[in-house]
Coordinates of C-alpha atoms and ligand atoms in Angstrom, one line a residue:
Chain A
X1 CA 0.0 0.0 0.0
X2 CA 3.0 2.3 1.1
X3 CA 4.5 1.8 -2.0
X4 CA 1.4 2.3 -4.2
X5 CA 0.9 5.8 -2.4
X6 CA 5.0 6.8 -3.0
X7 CA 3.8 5.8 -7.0
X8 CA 0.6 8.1 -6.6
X9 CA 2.4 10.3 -5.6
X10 CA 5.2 10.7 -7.7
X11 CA 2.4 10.7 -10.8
X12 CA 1.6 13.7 -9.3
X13 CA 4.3 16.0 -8.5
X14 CA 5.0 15.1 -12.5
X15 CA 1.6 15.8 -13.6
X16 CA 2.2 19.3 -11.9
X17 CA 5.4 19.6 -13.8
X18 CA 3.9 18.9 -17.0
X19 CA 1.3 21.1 -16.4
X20 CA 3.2 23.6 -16.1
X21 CA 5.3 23.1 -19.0
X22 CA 2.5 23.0 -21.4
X23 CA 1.1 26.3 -22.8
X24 CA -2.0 26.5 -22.0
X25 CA -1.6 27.8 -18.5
X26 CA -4.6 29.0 -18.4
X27 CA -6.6 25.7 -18.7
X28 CA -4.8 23.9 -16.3
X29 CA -5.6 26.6 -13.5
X30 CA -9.3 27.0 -14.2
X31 CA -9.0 22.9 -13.6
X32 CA -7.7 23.3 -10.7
X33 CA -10.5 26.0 -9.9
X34 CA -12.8 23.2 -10.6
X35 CA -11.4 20.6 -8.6
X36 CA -11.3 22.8 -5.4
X37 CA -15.1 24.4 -6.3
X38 CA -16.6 21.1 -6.9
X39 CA -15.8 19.1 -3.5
X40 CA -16.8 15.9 -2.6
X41 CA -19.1 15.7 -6.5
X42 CA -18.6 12.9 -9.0
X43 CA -16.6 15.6 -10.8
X44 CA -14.1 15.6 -7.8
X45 CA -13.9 11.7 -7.8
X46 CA -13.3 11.8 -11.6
X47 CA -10.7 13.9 -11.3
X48 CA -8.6 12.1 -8.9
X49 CA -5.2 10.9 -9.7
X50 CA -6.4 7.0 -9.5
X51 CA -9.8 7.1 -11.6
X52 CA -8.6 8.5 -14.6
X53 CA -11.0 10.0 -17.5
X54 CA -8.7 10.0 -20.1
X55 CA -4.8 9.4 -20.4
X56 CA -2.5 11.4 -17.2
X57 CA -1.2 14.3 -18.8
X58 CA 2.3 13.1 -19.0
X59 CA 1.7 10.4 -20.6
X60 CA -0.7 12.0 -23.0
X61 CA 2.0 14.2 -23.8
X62 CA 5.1 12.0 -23.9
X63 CA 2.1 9.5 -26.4
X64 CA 1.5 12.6 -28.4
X65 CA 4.4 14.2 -28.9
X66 CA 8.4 13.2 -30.1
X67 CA 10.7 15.4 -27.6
X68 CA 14.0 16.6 -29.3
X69 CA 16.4 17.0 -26.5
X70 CA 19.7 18.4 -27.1
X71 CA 21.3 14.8 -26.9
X72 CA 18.4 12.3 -28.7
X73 CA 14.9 12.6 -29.0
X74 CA 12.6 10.5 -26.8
X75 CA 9.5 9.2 -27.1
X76 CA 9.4 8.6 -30.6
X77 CA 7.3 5.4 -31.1
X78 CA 3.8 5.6 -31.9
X79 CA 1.8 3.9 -29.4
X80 CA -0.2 1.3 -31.6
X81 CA -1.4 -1.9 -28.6
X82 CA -4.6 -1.6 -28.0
X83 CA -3.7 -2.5 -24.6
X84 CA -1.5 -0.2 -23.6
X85 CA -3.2 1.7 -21.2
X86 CA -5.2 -1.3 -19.6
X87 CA -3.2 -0.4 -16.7
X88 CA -5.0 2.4 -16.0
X89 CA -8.4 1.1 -17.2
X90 CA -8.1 2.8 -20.8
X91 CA -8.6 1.0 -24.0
X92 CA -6.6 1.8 -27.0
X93 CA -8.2 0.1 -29.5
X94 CA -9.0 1.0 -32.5
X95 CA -12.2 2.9 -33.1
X96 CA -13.3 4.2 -36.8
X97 CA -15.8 6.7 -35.5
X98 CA -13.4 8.6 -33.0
X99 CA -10.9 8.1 -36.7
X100 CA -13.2 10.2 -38.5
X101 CA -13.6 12.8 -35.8
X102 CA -10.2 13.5 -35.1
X103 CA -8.7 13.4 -38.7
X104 CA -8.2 16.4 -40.5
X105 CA -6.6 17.6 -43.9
X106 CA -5.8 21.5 -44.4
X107 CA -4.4 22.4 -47.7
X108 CA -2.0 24.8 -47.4
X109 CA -0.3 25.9 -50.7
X110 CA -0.4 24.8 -54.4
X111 CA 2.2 25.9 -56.3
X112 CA 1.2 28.1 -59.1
X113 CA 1.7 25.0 -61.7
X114 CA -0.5 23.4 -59.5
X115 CA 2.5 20.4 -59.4
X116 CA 3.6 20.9 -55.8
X117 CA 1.4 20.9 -53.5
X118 CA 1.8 21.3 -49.4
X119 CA -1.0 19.9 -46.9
X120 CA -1.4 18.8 -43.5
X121 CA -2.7 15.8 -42.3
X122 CA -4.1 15.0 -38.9
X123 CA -4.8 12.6 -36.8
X124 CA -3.5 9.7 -38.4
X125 CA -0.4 7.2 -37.8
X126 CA 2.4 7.5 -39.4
X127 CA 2.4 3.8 -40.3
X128 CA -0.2 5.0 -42.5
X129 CA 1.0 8.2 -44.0
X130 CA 4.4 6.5 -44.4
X131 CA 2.3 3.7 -46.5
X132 CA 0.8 6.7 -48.5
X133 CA 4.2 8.2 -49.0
X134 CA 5.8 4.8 -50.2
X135 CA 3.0 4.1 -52.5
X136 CA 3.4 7.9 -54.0
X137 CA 7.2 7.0 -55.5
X138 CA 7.1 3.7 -55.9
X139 CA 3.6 2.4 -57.1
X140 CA 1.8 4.9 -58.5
X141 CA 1.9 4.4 -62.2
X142 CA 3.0 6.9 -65.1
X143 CA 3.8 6.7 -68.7
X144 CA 7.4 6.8 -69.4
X145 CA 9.8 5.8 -72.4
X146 CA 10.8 1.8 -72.2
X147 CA 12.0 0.8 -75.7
X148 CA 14.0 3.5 -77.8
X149 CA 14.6 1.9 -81.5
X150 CA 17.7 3.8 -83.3
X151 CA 18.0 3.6 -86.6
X152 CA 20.9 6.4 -86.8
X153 CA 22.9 8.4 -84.1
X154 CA 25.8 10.1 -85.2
X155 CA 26.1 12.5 -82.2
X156 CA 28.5 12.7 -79.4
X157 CA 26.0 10.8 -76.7
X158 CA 26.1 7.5 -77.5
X159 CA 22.7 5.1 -77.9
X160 CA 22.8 3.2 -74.4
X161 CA 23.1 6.5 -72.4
X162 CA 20.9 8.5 -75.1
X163 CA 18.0 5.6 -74.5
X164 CA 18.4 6.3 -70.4
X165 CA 17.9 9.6 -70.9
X166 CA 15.0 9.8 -73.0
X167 CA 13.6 7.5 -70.6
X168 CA 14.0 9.7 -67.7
X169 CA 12.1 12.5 -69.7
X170 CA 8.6 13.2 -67.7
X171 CA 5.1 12.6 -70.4
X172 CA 2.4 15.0 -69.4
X173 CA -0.1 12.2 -70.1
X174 CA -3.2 10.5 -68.0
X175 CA -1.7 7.2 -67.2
X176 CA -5.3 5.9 -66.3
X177 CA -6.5 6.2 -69.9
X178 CA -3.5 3.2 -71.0
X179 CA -3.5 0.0 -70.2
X180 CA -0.1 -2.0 -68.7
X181 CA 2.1 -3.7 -71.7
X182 CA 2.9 -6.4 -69.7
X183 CA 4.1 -9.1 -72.7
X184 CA 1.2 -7.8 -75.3
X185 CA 2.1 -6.5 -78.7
X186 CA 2.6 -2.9 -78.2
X187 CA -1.0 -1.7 -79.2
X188 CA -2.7 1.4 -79.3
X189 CA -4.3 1.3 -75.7
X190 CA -0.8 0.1 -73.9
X191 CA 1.8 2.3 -76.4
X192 CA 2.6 5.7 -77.3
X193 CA 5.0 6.4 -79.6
X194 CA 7.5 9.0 -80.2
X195 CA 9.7 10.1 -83.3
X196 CA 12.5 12.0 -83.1
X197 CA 14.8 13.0 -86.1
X198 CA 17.2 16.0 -86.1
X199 CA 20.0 16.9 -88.2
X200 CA 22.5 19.4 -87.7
X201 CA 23.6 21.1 -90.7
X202 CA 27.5 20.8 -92.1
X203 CA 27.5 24.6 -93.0
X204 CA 24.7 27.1 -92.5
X205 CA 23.6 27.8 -96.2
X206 CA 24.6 31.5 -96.7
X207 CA 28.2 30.1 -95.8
X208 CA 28.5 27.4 -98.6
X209 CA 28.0 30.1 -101.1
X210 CA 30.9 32.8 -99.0
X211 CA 33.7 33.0 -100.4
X212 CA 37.3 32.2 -99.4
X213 CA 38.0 35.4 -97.8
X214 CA 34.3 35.3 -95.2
X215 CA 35.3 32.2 -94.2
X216 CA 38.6 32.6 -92.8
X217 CA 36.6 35.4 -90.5
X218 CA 35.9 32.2 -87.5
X219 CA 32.3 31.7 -88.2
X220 CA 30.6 29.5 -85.4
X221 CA 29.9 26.3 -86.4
X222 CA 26.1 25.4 -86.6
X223 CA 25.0 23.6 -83.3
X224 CA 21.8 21.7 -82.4
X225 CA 20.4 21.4 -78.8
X226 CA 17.7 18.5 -79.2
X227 CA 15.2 19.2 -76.7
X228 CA 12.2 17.1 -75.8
X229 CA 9.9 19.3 -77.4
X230 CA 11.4 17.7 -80.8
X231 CA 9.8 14.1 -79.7
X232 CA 6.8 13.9 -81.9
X233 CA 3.7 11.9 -81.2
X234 CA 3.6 9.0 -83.6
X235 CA -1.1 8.3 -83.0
X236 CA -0.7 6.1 -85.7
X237 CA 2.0 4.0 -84.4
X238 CA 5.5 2.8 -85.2
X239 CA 6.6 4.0 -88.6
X240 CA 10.0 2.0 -89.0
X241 CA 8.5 -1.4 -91.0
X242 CA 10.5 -5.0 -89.4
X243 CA 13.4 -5.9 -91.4
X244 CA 11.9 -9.9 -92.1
X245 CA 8.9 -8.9 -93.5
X246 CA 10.8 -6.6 -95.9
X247 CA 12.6 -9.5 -97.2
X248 CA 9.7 -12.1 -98.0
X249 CA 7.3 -9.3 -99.0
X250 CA 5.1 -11.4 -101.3
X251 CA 1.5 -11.7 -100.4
X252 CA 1.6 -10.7 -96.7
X253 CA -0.4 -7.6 -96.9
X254 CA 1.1 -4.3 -95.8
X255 CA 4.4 -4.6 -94.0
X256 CA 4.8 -4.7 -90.2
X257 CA 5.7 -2.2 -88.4
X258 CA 7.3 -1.7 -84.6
X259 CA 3.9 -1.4 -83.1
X260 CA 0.4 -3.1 -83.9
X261 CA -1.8 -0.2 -83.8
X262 CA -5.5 -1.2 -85.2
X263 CA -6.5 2.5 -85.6
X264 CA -5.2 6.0 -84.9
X265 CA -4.5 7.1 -81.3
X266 CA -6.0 10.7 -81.8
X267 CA -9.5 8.7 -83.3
X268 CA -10.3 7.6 -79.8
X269 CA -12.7 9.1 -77.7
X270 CA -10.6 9.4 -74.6
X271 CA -7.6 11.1 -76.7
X272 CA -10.0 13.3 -78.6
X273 CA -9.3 16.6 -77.1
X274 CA -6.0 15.7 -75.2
X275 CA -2.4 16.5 -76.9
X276 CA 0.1 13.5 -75.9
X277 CA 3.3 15.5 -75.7
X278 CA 5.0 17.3 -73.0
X279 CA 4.5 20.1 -71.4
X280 CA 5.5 23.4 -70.5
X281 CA 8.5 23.8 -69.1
X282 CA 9.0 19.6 -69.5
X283 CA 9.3 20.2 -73.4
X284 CA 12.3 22.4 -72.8
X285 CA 14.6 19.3 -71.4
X286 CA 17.9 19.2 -73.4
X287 CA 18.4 15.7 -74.4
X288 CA 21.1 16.1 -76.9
X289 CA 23.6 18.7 -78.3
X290 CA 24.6 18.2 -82.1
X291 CA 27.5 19.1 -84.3
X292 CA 27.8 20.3 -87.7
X293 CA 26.7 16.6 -89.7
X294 CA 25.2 15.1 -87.0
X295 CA 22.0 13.3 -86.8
X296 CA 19.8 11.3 -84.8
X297 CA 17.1 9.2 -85.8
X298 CA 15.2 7.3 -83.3
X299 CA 11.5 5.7 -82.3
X300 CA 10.8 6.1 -78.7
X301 CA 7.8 3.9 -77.3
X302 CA 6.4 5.0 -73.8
X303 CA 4.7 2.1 -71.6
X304 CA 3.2 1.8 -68.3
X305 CA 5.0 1.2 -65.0
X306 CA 5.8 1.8 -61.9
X307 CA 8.4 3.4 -60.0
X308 CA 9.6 0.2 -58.0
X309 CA 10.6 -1.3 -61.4
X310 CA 12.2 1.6 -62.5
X311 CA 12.6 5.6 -61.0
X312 CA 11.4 7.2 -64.6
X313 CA 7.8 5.8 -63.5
X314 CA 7.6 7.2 -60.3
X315 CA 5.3 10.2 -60.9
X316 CA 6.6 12.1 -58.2
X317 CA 10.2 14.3 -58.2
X318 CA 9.6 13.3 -54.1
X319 CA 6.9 13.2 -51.8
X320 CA 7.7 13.7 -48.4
X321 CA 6.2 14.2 -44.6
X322 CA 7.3 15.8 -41.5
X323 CA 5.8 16.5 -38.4
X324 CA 4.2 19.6 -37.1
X325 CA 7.4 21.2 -34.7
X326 CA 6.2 22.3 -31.5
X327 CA 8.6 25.3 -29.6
X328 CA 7.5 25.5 -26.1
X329 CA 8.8 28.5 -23.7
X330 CA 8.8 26.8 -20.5
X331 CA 9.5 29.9 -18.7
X332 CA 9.4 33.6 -19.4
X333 CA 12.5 34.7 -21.3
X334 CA 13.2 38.3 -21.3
X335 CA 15.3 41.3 -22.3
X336 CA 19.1 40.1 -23.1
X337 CA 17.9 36.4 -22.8
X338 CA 15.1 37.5 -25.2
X339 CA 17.4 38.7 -27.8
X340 CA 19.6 36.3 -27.5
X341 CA 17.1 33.6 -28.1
X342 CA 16.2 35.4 -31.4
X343 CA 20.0 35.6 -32.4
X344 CA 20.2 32.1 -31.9
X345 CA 17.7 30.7 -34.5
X346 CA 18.8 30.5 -37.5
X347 CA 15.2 30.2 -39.2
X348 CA 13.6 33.0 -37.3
X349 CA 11.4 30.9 -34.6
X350 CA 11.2 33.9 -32.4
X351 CA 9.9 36.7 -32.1
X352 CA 10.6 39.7 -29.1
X353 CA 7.4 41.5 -27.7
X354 CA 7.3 44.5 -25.8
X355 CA 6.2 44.4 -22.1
X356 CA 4.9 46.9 -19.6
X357 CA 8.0 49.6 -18.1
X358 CA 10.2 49.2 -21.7
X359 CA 10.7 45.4 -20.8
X360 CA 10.7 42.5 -23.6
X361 CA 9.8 39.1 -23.8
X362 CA 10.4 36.4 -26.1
X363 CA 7.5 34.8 -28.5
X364 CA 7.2 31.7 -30.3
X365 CA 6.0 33.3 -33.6
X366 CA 6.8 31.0 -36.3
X367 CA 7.0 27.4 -34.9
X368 CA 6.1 25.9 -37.7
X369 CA 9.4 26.7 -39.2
X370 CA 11.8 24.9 -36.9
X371 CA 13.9 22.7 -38.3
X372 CA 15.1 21.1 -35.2
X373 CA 18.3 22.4 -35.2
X374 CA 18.4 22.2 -31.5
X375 CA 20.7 25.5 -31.6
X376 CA 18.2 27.2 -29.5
X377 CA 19.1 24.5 -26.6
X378 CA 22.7 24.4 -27.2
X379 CA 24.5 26.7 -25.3
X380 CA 24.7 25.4 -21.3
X381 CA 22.0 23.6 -19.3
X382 CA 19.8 26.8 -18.5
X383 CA 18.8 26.9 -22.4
X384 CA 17.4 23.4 -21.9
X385 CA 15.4 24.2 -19.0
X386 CA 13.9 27.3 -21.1
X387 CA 13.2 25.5 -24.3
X388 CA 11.3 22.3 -25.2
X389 CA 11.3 21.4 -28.6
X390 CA 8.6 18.6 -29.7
X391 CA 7.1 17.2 -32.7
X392 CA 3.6 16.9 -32.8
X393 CA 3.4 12.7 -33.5
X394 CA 0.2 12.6 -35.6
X395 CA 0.8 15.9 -37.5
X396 CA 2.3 15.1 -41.2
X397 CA 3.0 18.1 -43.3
X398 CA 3.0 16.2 -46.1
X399 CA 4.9 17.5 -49.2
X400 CA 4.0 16.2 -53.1
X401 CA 6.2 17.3 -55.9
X402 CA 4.5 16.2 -59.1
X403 CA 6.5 15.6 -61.8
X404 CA 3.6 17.1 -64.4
X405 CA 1.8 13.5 -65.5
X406 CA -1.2 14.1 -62.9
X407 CA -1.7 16.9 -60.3
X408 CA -1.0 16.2 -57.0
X409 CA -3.9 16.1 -55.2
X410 CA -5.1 13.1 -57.6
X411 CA -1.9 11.6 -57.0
X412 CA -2.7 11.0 -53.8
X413 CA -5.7 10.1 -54.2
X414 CA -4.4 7.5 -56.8
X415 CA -2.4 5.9 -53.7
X416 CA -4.9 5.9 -51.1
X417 CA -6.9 3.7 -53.8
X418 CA -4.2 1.6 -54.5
X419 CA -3.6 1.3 -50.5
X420 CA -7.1 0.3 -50.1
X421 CA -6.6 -2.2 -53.7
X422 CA -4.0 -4.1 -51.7
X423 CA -6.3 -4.7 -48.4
X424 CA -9.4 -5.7 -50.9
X425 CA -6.4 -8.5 -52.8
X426 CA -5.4 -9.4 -48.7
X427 CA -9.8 -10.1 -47.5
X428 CA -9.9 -11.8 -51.2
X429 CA -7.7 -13.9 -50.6
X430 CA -8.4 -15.0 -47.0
X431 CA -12.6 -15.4 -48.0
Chain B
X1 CA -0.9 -18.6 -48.3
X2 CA -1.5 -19.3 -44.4
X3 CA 0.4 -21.0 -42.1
X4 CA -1.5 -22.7 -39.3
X5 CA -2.4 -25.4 -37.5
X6 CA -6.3 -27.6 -38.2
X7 CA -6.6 -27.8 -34.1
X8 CA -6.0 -23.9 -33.3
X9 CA -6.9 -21.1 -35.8
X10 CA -6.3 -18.6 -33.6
X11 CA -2.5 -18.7 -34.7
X12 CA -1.5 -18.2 -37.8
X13 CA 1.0 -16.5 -40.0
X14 CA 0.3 -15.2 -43.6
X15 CA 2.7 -15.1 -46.0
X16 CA 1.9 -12.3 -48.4
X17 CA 3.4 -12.2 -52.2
X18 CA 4.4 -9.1 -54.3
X19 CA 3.9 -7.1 -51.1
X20 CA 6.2 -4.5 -48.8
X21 CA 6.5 -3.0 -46.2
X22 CA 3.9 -0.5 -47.2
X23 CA 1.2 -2.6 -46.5
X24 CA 2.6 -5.1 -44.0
X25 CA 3.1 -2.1 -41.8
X26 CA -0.1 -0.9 -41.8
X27 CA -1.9 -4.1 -41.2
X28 CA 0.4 -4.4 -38.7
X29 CA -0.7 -1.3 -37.4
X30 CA -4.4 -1.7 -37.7
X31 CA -3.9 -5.4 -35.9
X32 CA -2.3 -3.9 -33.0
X33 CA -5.4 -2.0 -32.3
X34 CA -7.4 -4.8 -32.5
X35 CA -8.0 -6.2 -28.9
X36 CA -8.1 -9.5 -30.0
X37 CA -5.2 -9.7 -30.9
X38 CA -2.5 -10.6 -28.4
X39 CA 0.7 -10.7 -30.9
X40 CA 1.1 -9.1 -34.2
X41 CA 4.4 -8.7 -36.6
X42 CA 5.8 -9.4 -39.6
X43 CA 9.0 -10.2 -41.3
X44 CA 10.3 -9.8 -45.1
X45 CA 12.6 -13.0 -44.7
X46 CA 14.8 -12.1 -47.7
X47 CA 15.2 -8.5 -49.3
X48 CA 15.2 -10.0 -52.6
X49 CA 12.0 -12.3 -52.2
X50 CA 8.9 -10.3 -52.9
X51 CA 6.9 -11.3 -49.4
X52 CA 6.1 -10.6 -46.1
X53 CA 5.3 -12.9 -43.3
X54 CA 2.7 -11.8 -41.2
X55 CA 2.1 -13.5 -37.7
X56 CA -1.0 -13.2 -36.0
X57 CA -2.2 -14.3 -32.3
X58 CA -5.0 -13.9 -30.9
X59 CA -6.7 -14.5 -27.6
X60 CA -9.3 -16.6 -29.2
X61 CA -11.0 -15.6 -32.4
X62 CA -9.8 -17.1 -36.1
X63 CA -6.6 -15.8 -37.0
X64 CA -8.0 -14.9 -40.3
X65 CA -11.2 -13.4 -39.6
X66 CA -8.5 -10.8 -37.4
X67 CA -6.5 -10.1 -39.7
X68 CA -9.4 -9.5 -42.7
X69 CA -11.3 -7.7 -40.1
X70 CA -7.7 -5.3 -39.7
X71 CA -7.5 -4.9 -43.7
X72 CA -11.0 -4.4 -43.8
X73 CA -10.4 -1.5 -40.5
X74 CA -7.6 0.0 -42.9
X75 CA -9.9 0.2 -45.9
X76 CA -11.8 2.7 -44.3
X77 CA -9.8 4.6 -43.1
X78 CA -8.7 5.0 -46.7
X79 CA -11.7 6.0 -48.0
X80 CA -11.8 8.3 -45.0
X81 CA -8.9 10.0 -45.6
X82 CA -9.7 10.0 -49.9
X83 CA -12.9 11.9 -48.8
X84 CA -11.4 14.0 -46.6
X85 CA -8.7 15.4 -48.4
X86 CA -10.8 15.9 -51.5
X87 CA -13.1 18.3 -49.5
X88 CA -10.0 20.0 -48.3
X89 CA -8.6 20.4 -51.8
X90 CA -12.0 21.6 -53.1
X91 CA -12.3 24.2 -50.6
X92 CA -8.8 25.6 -50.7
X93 CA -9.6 25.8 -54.3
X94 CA -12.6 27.5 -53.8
X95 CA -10.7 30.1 -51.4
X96 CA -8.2 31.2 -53.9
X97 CA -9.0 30.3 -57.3
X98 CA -6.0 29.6 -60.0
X99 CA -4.6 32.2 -61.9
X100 CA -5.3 30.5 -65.3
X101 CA -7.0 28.0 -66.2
X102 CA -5.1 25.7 -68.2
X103 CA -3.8 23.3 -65.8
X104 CA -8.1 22.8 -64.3
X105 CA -8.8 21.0 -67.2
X106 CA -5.9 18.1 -67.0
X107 CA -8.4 16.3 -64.2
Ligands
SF4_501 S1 15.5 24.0 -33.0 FE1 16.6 25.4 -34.4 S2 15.0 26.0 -35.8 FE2 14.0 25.2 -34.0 S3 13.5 26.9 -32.7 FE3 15.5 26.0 -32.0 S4 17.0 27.2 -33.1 FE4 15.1 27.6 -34.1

């Protein structure tokens, strides 16, 4: 019994602490108001130390939130066990209704493309948003160049790297409206085709006709920068006809070609209004400088995939999370201490606000921008006493770069479906 | 594929093909919340084998019916968060409309 009171006990004195720490001063005084007012009521037995309405403070906190002290960060783990506050007669199981309560998205900037996009997401695990994330590079599918047929490259780049890096080139194209190659024919609803031929000149015309004299004055030599604005669309399909039915062209009808397109790509309803192509500023990706003579002449055929198979699928440039910082004052910092604080951050956390008699205090004015550089706390023990810095643990400001194929937002959307395909294969498979 | 025995279904461990952690993580996730459950976890035995191994224990119910009901759990939440964040997007949006146009008309 002794010991159990020394435990009550101690849960106390940390629950003041706590309290103390956490911003909202003001709340936790008009509880205490509360607890001396209502004496003796259910509302006093409820809020003793041993029956406990919802998690102790302290351990709400260190369940909520990642502390960044200036040597490690504890608390990091997510508390997932649906047990893990049986202890203290709480259940943490899951519940979707208290889910959709709690969970929140706020948008907070689109880029002015519209291909980056910045939002917050609350209230949700991070093995979740981390699935999301993962499912954003790696298995959300795009369009991208696969098979590059050469028939003539005389420039400096030679064919292997020249392939890679037509693959690598972003196609502002729906990916839903195609269908994966897998080992088909390359058809019209799996293929898209590209053409590229460019030829540098050997001498810009007015100079063939100079005489001797002009062209002893240096001219510059003509260059080429083959950019991927020069790829054109190819509806129709492959134009290069296979080699072996060249040869025993007798009463095989028309000669093969690369692809076997049964009608025009631009005759089909979904590609009616839509231009296959890339976009601006995609089209303005250099893939190739040429000399004077040079020429390349090449079929490029763009597939379906995914980015696990290969990075030139993954439609995002990166997607990434992080959580919402929290900068805490712990206790009032003012005058030289103030200014001091708001040397020390180099992202401009804090701000200084004027008190009564001339007197300033410091302000957390921009948390949101803390990187976690723990510089505020460096700098002798007293700092760490002034400062917490925390992370909020089911705050995501999640981050989606898209590379142009399909705006962010749908993006996303694309992975949450392709999360919730995945648990739909899983009960198939079980049933 | 599951691994089990006949005389007690409430053990079990699945072994998952063509899957990652991206999925074997959450289940894991949403099985943990699950009171039934008394152990959870999974392994990707080899880096180069496309599987996970997930284990499930429970205090009594069908392994499987578990670890459906978790998927099933995680499927909601899904369409949770789908809705969620396209009212969001359609409100922000709303608030400040684009500058042109051209780039509305991609969706
Ligand atoms: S951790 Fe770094 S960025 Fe964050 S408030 Fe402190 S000094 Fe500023």
């Amino acid at each position: 019994m002794a010991k159990k009171d020394q435990r009550m006990s101690e849960t106390e004195t940390e629950e003041e602490e706590t309290e103390a720490e956490s911003m909202s001063e003001s709340e936790s005084g008009s509880e205490e108001q509360k607890q001396e007012s209502k004496g003796g009521g259910i509302d006093f037995i409820m809020s003793l130390p041993d029956v406990p309405r919802n998690v102790p403070p302290h351990v709400e906190l260190q369940r909520t939130r990642v502390f960044a002290n200036i040597d490690a960060p504890t608390h990091t783990d997510s508390i997932q066990y649906s047990g893990a506050f049986a202890s203290v007669g709480l259940d943490n199981s899951f519940r979707l209704d208290q889910f959709r309560n709690n969970f929140r998205v706020e948008v907070i900037r689109f880029s002015d493309d519209g291909m980056d996009m910045e939002f917050d997401m609350i209230g949700i695990d991070p093995a979740l948003a981390n699935a999301f994330r993962r499912i954003l590079i790696a298995e959300v599918p795009t369009m991208a160049i696969e098979k590059v047929f050469i028939a003539n490259n005389t420039s400096l780049i030679q064919d292997e790297v020249l392939a890679h890096r037509l693959g690598l080139i972003p196609i502002s194209v729906d990916p839903r409206l195609f269908e994966y190659a897998e080992s088909n024919a390359p058809n019209e609803r799996n293929t898209i085709v590209f053409k590229l031929h460019v030829q540098c000149a050997k001498h810009s015309e007015e100079e063939k006709g100079q005489s001797k004299k002009k062209k002893d004055e240096k001219k510059v030599p003509p260059r080429i920068t083959v950019k991927a604005k020069d790829l054109k669309w190819l509806p129709k399909g492959s134009e290069f006809y296979l080699e072996s039915e060249d040869s025993n062209s007798n009463s095989t009808s028309k000669s093969k070609t690369y692809t076997s397109f049964t009608c025009s790509q631009d005759s089909l309803p979904e590609f009616s209004n839509i231009k296959i192509g890339f976009k601006e500023p995609l089209d303005d990706i250099n893939i190739a400088r040429l000399g004077p003579g040079q020429e390349i002449e090449l079929e490029a055929q763009a597939v379906k995939g995914v980015g696990k198979t290969h990075a030139k699928w993954s439609p995002v440039a990166t997607a990434w999370y992080r959580m919402l910082p929290e900068v805490v004052l712990l206790e009032e910092i003012e005058d030289e201490d103030a200014e001091t604080l708001k040397e020390k951050c180099p992202v401009g956390v804090f701000d200084i606000e004027d008190i009564a008699n001339g007197r300033k205090r410091s302000t957390v004015a921009r948390p949101r921008a803390c990187t976690l550089c723990r510089e505020c706390i460096r700098g002798g023990e007293e700092w760490e006493k002034r400062v917490s810095l925390r992370r909020v643990k089911d705050h995501f400001i999640f981050t989606i770069e898209s590379t142009g194929a399909l705006p962010p937002e749908v993006l996303f959307t694309e992975a949450v479906k392709i999360l919730e395909s995945k648990c739909e294969r899983v009960i198939s498979e079980l049933s | 594929m599951e691994h089990g025995s006949y005389a007690d279904n409430s053990n079990a461990t699945f072994s998952l093909t063509d899957e990652d952690h991206t999925l074997a993580n959450a289940v894991r996730f949403s099985l943990n919340q699950d009171p039934r459950v008394s152990f959870c976890g999974y392994s990707i035995p080899h880096p180069s084998d496309n599987r996970v191994n997930i284990r499930v224990q429970t205090t009594g119910a069908p392994a499987r019916e578990v670890l459906k009901d978790a998927c099933q759990d995680l499927m909601m939440m899904c369409q949770h968060v789908r809705s969620t964040l396209d009212v969001a997007v359609a409100d922000f949006k709303l608030r400040n409309p684009p500058k042109e146009d051209e780039d509305t008309d991609m969706k």
